[in-house]
Coordinates of C-alpha atoms in Angstrom, one line a residue:
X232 CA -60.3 -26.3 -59.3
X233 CA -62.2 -23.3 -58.6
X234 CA -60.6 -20.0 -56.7
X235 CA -62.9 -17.4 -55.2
X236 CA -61.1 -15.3 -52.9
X237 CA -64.4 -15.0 -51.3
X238 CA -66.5 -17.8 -50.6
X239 CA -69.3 -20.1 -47.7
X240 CA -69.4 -19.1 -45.3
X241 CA -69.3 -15.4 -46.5
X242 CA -73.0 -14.9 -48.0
X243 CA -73.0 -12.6 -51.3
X244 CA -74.0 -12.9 -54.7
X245 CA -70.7 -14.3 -55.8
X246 CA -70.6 -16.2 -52.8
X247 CA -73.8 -17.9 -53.3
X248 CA -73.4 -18.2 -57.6
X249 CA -70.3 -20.0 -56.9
X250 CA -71.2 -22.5 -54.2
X251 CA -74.3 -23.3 -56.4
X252 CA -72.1 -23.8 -59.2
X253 CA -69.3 -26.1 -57.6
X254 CA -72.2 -28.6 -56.1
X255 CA -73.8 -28.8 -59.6
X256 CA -70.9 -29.6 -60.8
X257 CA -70.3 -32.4 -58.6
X258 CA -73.7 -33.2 -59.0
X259 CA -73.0 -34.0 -62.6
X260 CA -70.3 -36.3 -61.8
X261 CA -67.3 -34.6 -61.6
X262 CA -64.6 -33.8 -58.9
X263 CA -64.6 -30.2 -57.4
X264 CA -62.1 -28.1 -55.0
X265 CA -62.5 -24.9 -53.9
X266 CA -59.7 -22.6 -52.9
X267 CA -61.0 -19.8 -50.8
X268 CA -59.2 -17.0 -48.9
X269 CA -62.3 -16.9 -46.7
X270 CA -62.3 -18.6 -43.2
X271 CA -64.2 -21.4 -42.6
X272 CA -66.8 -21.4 -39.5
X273 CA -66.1 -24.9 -38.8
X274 CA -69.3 -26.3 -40.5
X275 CA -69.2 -29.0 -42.9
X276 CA -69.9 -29.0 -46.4
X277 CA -70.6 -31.8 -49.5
X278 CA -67.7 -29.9 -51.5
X279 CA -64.3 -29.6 -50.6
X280 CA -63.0 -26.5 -49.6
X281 CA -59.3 -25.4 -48.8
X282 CA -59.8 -21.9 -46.9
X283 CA -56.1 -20.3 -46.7
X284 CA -54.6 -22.0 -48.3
X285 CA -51.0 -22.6 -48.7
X286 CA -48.8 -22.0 -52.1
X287 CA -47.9 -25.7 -51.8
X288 CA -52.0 -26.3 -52.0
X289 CA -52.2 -23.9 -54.8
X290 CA -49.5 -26.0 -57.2
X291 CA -50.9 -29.2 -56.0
X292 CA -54.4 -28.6 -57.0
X293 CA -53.9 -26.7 -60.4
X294 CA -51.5 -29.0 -61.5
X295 CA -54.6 -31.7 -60.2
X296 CA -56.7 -30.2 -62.3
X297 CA -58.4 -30.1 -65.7
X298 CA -59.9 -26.9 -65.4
X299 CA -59.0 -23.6 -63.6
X300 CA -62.3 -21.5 -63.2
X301 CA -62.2 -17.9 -61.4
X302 CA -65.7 -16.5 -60.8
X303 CA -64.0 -13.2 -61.2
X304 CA -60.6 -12.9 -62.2
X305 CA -58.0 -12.0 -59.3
X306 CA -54.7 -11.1 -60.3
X307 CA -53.1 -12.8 -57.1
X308 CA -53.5 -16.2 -58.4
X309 CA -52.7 -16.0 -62.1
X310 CA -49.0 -16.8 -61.0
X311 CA -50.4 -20.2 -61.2
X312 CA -50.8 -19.7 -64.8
X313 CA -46.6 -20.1 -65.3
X314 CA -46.9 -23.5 -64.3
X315 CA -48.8 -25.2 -67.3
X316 CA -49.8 -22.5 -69.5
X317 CA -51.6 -25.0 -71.4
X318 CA -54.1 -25.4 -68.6
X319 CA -57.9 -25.0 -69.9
X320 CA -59.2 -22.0 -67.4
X321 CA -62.2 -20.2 -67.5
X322 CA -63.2 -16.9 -65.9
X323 CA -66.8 -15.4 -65.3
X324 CA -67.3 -12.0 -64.7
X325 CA -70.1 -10.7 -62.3
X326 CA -68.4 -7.2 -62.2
X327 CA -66.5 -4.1 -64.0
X328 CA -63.1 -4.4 -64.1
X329 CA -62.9 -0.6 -64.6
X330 CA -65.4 0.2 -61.5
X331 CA -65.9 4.2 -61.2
X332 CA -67.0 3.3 -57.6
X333 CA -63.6 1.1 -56.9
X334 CA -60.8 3.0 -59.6
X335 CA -57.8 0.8 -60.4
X336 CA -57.2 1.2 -64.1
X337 CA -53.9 -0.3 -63.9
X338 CA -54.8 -3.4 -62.9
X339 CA -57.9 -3.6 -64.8
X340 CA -55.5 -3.3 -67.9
X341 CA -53.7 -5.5 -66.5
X342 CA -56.9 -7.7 -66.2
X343 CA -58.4 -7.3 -69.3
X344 CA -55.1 -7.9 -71.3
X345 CA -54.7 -11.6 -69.6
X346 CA -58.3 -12.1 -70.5
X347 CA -57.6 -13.0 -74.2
X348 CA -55.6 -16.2 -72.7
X349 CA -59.0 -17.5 -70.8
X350 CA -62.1 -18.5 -71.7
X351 CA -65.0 -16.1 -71.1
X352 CA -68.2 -16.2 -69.2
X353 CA -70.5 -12.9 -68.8
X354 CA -73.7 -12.9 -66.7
X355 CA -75.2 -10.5 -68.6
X356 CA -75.4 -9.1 -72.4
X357 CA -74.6 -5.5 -70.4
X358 CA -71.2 -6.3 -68.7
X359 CA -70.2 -8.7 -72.0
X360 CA -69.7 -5.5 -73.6
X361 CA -67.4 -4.1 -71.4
X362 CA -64.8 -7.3 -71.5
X363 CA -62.2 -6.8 -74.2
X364 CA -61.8 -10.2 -74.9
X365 CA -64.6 -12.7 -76.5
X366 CA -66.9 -13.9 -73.9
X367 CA -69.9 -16.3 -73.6
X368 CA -73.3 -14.6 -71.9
X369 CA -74.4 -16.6 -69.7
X370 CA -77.4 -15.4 -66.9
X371 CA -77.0 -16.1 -63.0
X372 CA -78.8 -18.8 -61.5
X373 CA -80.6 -19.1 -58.4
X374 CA -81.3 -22.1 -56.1
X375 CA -84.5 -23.8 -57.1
X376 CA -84.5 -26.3 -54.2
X377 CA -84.2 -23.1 -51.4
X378 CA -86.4 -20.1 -53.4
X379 CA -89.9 -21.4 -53.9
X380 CA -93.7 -20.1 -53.9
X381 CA -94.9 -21.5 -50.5
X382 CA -98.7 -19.6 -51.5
X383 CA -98.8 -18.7 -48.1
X384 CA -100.2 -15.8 -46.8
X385 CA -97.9 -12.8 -47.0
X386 CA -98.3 -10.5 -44.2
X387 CA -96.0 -7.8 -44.8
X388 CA -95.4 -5.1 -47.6
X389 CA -91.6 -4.5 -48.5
X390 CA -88.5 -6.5 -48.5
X391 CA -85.3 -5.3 -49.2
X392 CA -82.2 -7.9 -49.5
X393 CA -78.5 -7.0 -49.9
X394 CA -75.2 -6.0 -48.4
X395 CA -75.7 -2.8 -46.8
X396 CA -73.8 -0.6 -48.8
X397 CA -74.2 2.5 -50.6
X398 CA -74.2 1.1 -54.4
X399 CA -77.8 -0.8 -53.3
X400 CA -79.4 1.7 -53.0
X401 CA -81.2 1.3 -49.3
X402 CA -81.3 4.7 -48.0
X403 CA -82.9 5.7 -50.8
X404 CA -85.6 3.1 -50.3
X405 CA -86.2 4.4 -46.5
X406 CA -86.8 7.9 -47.9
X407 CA -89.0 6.8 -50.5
X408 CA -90.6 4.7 -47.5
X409 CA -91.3 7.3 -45.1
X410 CA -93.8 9.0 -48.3
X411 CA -95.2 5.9 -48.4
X412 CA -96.4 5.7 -44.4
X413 CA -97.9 9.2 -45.0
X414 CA -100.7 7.7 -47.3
X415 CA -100.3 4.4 -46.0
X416 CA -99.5 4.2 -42.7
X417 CA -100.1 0.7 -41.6
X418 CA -97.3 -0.8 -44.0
X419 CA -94.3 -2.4 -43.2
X420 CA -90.5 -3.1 -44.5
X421 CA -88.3 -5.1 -44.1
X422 CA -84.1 -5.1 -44.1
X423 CA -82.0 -8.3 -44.5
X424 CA -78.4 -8.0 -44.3
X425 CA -75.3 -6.0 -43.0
X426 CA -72.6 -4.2 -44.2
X427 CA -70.4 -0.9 -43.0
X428 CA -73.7 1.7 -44.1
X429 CA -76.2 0.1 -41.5
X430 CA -75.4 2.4 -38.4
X431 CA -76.1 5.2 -41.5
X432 CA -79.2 3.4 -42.8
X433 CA -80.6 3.2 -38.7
X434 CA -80.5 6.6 -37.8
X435 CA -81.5 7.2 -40.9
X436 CA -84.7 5.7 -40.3
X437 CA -85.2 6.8 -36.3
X438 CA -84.2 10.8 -38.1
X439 CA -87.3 10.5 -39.9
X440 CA -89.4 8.5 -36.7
X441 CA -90.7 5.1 -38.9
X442 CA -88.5 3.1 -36.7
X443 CA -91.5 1.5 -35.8
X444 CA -92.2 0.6 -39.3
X445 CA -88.5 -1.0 -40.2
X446 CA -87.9 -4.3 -39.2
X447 CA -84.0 -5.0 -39.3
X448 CA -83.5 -8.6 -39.2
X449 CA -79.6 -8.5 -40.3
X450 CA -78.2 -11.3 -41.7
X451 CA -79.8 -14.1 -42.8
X452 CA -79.1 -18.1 -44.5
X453 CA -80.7 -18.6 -48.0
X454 CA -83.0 -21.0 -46.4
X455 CA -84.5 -18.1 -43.8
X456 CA -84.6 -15.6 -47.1
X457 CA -86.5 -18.4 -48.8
X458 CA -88.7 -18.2 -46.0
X459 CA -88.7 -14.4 -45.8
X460 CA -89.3 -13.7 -49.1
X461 CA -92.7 -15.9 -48.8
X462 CA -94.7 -13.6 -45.6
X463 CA -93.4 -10.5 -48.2
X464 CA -95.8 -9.0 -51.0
X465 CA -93.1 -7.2 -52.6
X466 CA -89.5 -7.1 -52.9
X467 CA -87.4 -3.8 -54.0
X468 CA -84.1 -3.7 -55.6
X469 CA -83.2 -0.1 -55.0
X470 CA -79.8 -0.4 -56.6
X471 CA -77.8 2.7 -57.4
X472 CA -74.8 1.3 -58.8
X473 CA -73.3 -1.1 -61.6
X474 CA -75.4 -4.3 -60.8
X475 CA -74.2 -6.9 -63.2
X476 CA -77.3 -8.9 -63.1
X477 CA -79.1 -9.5 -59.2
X478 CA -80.0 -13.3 -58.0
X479 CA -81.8 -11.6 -55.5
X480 CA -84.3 -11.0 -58.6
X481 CA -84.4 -15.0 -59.6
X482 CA -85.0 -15.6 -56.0
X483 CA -87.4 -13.0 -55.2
X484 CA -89.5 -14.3 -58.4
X485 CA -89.0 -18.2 -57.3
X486 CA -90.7 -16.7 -54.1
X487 CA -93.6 -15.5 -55.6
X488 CA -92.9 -11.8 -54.5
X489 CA -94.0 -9.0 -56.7
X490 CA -90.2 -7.0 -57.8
X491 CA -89.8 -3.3 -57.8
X492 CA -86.6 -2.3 -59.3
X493 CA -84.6 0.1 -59.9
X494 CA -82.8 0.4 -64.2
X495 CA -79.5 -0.3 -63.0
X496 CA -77.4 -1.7 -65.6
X497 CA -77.8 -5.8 -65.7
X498 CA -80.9 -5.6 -63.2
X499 CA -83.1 -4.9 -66.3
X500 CA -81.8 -7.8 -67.9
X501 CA -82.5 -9.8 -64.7
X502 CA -86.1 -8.7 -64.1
X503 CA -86.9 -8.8 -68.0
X504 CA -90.7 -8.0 -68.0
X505 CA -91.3 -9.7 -64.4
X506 CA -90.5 -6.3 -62.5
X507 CA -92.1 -3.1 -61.9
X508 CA -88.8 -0.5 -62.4
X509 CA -88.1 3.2 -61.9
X510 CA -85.2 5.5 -62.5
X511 CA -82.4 4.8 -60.0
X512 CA -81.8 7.3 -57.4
X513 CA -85.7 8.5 -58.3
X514 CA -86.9 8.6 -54.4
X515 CA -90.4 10.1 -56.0
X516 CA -90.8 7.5 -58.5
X517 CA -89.8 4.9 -56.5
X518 CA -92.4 6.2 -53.6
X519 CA -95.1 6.4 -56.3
X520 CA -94.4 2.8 -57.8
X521 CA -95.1 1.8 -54.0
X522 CA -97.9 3.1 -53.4
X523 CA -99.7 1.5 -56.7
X524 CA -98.6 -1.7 -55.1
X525 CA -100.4 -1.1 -52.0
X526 CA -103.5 -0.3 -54.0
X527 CA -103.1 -2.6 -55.6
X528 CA -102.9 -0.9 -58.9
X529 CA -99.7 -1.8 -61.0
X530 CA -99.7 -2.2 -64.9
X531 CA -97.1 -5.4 -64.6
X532 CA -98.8 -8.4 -66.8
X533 CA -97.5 -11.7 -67.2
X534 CA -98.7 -14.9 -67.1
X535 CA -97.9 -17.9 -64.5
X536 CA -96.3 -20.3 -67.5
X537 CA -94.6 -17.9 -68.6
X538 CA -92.6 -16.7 -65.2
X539 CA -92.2 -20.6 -64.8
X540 CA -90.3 -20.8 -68.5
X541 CA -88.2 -17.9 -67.2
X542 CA -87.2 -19.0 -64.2
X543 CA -86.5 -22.7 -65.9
X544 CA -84.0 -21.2 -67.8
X545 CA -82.2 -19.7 -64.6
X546 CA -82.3 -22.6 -62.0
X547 CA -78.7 -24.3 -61.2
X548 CA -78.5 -27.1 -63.1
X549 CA -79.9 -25.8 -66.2
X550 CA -77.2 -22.8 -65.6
X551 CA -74.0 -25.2 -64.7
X552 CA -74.5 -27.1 -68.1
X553 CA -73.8 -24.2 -70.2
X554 CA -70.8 -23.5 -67.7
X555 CA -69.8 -26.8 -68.6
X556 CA -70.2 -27.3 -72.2
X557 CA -67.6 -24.4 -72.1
X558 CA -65.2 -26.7 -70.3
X559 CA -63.1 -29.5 -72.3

């Protein structure tokens, strides 16, 4: 049984880890349920979901169950717990429990205190630290049958890909932008996604007259960003806040687009030495790194067997056994 209070067809990173997860899982031969407070959009999936549902569906299906896994742990569920506190459960954490951009120490006590009773997965060496409790490091994965190198030709410049928000980082990447059309003023980016900033983010962009340069495209399915990320050269990770690790990195890599990003927290454990980075919230910096790109002048070295080891290591079902030698 797996609860995400979020899940398909909301499309985030947890979102997308999780869904991964719960088809590899059944992929390897086992019997998966989602609970989701989400609401479904009527579409049908390989994996059975339960959106809303009832307390009587919550007893049924822990009691069901062999294991209780939380991709994040949500203090609205663990009433479950009371029921057979023998049950194996496992939580992963993709975020800070004590958030300065979100404060709620109480409950991320709270949190961290029931946290010795679970077993632990981090998805990165960065936010391990921060988990009271012992916890397992194990990376994000991406989708390797969606996010591959089509070697076609890329006809654009920059990409950016995230929720709209102020903790990615994306008005900083359209004032870095608009230095970068005054020496090159021929180039292109690219937005895809939404969130509650992108009114901000718009007239942002039509206050300093590039509109004509920003393509917003809004929200997009993982196969379209597959597709996306293949007519981009580049794609930037302007993050500004805690990032606990970024798929968007895997799938930007798997993609075969170059990755400028910022040294937020876990992103510089998800790039490793695949990524140009630069200090977050440096508009300069990042500006400059751009325009080496566009002249084709970066000091980034790697070779193509070893991005292919890399991303080996970080494609689904490769990630979902470690998840599940962790279970009984």
């Amino acid at each position: 049984m797996i609860y995400s209070s979020s899940f398909y067809p909301n499309i985030g990173g947890i979102e997308i880890l999780t869904l991964n997860l719960a088809k590899a899982f059944k992929l390897f031969g086992h019997d998966v349920v989602v609970l989701t407070q989400s609401i479904s959009d009527g579409s049908s999936s390989d994996i059975d979901i339960i959106y809303k549902p009832l307390v009587s569906e919550f007893i049924k299906y822990y009691l069901w169950c062999d294991v209780f896994y939380m991709p994040n742990l949500s203090l609205k569920v663990c009433w479950l717990l009371l029921l057979n506190p023998f049950k194996k459960w496992v939580v992963s954490h993709n975020t800070w429990y004590f958030n300065p951009e979100h404060p709620n120490y109480i409950a991320a006590t709270i949190k961290q205190l029931l946290l010795f009773k679970a077993t632990n997965i981090s998805v990165s060496n960065i936010l391990a630290k921060s988990i009271w409790a012992k916890t397992t490091v194990i990376h994000n994965c991406y989708n390797n049958n969606l996010f591959k190198n089509l070697h076609s030709v890329r006809s654009r410049d920059f990409l950016f890909v995230g929720r709209l928000v102020n903790s990615k980082g994306c008005v900083d990447l359209i004032e870095a932008f608009k230095t970068v059309l005054e020496s090159y003023p021929n180039s292109k980016l690219s937005v895809v996604g939404n969130g509650p900033e992108e009114s901000l983010i718009r007239n942002k962009v039509n206050e300093l007259k590039i509109d004509n340069s920003v393509d917003f495209l809004g929200p997009k399915s993982q196969v379209d960003i597959g597709s996306i990320m293949n007519e981009h050269k580049c794609l930037v990770v302007p993050s500004v806040g805690t990032e606990a690790f970024g798929i968007v990195v895997l799938e930007g890599l798997a993609c075969g687009c170059m990755i400028l990003s910022s040294d937020s927290t876990g992103l510089v454990e998800a790039c490793d030495k695949f990524s140009i980075q630069f200090q977050a919230r440096n508009v300069t910096e990042m500006a400059a790194q751009m325009k080496l790109i566009l002249n084709n002048d970066t000091n980034i070295n790697f070779s193509d067997e070893e991005l292919v080891d890399y991303l080996k290591i970080h494609n689904v079902k490769y990630i979902a056994e470690k998840y599940l030698n962790l279970f009984p």
